mmCIF file with all atom_site columns, C-alpha atoms in Angstrom:
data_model
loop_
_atom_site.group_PDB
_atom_site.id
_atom_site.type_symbol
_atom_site.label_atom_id
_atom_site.label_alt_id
_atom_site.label_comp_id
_atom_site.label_asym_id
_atom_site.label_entity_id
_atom_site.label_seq_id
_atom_site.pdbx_PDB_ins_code
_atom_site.Cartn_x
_atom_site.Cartn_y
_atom_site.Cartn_z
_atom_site.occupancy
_atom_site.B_iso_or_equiv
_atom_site.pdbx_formal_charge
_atom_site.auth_seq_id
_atom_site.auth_comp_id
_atom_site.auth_asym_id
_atom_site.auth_atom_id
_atom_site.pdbx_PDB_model_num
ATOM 1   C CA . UNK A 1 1   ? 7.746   -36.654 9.009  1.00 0.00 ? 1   UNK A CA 1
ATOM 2   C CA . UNK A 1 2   ? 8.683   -37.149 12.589 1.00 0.00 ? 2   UNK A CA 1
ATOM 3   C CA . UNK A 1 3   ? 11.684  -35.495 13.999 1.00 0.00 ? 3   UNK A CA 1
ATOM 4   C CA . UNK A 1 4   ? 13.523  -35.521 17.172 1.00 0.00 ? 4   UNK A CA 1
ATOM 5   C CA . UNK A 1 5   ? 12.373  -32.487 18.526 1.00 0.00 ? 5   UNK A CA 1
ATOM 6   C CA . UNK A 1 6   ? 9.380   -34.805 18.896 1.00 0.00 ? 6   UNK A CA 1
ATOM 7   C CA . UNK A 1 7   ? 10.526  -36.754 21.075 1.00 0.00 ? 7   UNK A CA 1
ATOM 8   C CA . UNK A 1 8   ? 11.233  -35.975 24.604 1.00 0.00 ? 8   UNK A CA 1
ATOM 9   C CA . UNK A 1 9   ? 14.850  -35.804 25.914 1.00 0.00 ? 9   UNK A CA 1
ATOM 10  C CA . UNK A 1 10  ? 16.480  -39.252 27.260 1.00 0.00 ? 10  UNK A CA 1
ATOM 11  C CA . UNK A 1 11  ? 16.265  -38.095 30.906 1.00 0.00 ? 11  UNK A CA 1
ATOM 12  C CA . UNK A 1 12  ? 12.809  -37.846 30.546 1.00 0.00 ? 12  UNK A CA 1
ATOM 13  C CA . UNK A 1 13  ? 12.821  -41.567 28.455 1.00 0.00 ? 13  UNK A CA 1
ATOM 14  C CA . UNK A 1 14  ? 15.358  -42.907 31.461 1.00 0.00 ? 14  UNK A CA 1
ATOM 15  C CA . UNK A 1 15  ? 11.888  -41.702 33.737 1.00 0.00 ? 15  UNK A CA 1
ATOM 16  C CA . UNK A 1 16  ? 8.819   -43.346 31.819 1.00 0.00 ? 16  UNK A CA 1
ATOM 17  C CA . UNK A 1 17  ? 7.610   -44.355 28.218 1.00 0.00 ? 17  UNK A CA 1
ATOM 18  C CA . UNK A 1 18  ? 7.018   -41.544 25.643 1.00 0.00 ? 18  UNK A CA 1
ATOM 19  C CA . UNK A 1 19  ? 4.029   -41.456 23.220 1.00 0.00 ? 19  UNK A CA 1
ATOM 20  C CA . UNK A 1 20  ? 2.771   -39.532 20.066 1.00 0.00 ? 20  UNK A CA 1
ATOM 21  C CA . UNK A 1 21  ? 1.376   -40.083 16.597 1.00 0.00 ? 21  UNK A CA 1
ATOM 22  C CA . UNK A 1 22  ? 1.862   -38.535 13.191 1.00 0.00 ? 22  UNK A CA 1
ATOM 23  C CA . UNK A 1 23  ? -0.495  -39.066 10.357 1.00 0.00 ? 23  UNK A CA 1
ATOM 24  C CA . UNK A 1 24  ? -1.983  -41.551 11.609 1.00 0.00 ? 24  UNK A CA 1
ATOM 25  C CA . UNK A 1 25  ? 0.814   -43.689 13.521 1.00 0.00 ? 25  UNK A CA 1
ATOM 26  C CA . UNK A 1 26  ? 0.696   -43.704 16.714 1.00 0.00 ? 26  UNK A CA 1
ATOM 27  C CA . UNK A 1 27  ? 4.000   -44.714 18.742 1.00 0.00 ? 27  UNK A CA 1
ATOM 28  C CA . UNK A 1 28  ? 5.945   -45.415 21.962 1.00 0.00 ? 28  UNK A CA 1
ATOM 29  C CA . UNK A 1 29  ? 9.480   -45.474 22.797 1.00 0.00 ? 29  UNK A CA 1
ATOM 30  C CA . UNK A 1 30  ? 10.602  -47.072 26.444 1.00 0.00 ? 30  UNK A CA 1
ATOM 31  C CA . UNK A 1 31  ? 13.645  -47.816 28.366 1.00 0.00 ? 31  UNK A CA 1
ATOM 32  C CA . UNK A 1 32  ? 13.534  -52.108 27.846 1.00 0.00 ? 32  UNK A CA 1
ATOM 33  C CA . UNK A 1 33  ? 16.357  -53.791 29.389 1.00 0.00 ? 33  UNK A CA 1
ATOM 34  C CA . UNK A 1 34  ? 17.864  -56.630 27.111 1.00 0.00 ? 34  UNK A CA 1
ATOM 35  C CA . UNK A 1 35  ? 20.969  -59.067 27.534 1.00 0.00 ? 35  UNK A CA 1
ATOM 36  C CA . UNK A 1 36  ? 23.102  -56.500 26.124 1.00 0.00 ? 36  UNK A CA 1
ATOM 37  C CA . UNK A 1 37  ? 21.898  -54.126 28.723 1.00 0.00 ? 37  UNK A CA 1
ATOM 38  C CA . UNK A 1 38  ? 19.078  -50.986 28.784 1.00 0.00 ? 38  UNK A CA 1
ATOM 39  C CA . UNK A 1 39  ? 17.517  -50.590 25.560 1.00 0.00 ? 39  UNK A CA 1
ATOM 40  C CA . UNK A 1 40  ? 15.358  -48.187 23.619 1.00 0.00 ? 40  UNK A CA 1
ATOM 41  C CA . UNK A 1 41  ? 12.156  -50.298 22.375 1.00 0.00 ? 41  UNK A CA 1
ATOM 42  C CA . UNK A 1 42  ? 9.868   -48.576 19.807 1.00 0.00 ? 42  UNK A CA 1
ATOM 43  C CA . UNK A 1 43  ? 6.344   -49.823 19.104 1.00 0.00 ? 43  UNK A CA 1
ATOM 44  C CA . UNK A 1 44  ? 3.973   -48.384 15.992 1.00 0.00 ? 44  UNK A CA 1
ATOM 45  C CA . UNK A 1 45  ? 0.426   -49.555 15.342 1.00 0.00 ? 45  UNK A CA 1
ATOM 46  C CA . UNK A 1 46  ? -2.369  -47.829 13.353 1.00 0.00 ? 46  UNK A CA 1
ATOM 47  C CA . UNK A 1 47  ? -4.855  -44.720 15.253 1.00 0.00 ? 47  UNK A CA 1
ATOM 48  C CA . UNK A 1 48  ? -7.452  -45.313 16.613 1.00 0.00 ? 48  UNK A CA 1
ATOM 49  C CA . UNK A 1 49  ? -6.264  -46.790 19.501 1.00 0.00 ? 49  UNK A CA 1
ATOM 50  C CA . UNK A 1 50  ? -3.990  -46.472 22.411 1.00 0.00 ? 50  UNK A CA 1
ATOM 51  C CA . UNK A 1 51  ? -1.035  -49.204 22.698 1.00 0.00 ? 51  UNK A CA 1
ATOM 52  C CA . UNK A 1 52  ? -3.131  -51.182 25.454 1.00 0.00 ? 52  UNK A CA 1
ATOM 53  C CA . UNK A 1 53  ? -6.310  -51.448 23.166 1.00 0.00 ? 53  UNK A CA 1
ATOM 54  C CA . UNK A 1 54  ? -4.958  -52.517 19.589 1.00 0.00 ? 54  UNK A CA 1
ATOM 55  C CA . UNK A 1 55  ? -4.158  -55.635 19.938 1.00 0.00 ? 55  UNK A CA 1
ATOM 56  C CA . UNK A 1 56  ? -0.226  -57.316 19.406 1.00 0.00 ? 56  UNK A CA 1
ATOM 57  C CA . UNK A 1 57  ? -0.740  -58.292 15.930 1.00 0.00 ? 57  UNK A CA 1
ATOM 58  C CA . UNK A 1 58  ? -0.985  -55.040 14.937 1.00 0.00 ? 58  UNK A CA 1
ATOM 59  C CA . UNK A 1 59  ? 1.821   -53.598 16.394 1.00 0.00 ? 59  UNK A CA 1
ATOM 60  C CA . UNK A 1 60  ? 5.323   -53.349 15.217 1.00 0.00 ? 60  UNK A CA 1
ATOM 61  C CA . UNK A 1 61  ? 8.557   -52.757 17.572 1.00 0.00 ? 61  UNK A CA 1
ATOM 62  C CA . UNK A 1 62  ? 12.241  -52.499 17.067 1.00 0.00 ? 62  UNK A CA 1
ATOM 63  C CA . UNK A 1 63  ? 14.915  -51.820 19.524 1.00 0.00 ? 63  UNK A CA 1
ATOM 64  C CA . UNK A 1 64  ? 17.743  -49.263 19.234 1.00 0.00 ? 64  UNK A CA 1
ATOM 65  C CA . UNK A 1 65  ? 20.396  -48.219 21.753 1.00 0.00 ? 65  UNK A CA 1
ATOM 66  C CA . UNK A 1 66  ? 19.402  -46.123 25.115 1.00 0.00 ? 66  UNK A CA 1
ATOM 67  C CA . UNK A 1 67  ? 21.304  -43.344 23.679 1.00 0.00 ? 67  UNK A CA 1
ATOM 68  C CA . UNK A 1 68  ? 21.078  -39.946 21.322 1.00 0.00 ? 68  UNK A CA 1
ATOM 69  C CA . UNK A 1 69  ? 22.167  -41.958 18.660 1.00 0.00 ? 69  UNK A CA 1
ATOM 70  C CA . UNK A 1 70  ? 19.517  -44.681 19.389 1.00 0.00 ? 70  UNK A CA 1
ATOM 71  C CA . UNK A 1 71  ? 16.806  -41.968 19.486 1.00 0.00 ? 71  UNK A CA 1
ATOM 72  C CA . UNK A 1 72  ? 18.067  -41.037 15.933 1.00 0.00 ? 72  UNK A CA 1
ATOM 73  C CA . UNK A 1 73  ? 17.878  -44.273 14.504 1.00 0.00 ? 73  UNK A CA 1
ATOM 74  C CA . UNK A 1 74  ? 14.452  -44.731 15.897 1.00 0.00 ? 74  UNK A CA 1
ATOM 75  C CA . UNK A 1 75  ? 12.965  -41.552 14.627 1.00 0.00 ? 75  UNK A CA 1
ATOM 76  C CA . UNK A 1 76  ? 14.720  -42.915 11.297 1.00 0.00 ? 76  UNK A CA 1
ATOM 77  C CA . UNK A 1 77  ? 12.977  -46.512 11.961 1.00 0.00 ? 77  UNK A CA 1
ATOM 78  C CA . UNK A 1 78  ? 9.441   -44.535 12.435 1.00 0.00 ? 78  UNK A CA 1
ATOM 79  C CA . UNK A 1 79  ? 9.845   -42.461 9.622  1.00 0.00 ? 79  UNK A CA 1
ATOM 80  C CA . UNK A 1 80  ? 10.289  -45.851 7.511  1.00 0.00 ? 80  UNK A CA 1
ATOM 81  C CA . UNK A 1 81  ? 7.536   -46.985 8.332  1.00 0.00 ? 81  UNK A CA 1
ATOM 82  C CA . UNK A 1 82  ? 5.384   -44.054 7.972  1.00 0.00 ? 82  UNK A CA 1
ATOM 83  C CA . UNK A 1 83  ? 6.528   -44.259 4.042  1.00 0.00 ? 83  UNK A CA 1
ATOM 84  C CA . UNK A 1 84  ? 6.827   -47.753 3.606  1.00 0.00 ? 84  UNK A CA 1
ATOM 85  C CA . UNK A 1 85  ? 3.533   -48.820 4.567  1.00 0.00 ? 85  UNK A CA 1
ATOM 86  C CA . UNK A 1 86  ? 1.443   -45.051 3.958  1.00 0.00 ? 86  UNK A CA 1
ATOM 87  C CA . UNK A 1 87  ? -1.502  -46.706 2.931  1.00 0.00 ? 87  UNK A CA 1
ATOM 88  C CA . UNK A 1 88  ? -2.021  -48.602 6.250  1.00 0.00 ? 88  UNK A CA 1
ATOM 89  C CA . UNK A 1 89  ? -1.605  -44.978 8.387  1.00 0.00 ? 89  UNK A CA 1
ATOM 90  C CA . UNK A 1 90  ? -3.499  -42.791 5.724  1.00 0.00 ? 90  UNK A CA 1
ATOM 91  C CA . UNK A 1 91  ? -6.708  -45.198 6.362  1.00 0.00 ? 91  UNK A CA 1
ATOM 92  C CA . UNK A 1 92  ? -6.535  -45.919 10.336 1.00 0.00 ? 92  UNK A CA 1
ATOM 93  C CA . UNK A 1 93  ? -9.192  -43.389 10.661 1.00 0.00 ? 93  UNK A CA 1
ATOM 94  C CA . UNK A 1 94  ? -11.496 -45.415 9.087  1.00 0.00 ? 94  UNK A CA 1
ATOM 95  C CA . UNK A 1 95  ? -10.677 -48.346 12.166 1.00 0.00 ? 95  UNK A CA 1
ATOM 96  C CA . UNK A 1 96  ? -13.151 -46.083 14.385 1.00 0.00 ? 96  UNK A CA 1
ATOM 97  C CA . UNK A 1 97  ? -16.507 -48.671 14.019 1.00 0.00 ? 97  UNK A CA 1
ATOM 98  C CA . UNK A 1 98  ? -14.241 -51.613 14.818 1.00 0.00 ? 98  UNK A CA 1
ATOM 99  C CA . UNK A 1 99  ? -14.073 -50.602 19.012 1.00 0.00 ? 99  UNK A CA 1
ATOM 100 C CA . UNK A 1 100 ? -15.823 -52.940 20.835 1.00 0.00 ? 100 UNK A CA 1
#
């Protein structure tokens, strides 16, 4: 399970993106700006790659507010997904022969 001791603190998120994985997740959280203002966008896509190598189709994103309480929910978000779709993160190591 992620928690939010995981995550860096929002001035360092007001400063640059943020990444990490957990069991085979990998994730980013960045400052996006929006129509209602800044933003707090959070992408997840299977290991093994970094977010510029797996291509968009794999990826999932969400956006929460540029806040604590947006850090929170996204933590919440990636936890979600971690149990909702465990099959897809317990076999990403197995994506290793697919780099081209």
């Amino acid at each position: 399970m992620i928690e939010r001791q995981d995550i860096l603190s929002m001035e360092y998120l007001k400063k640059t993106e943020f990444t990490g994985s957990h069991q085979g997740m990998r994730y980013r959280l960045e400052g996006a700006s929006s129509e209602d203002g800044k933003k707090l966008k959070v992408t997840v896509w299977p290991e093994p790659f970094n977010f510029f190598m797996t291509p968009a189709e794999e990826k999932e994103s969400a956006e929460f507010s540029f806040d604590e309480d947006g850090v929170l929910d996204a933590v919440a978000w990636m936890n979600d997904r971690l149990f909702e779709e465990k099959d897809k993160w317990e076999n990403a190591s197995s994506r290793w022969d697919s780099y081209q």
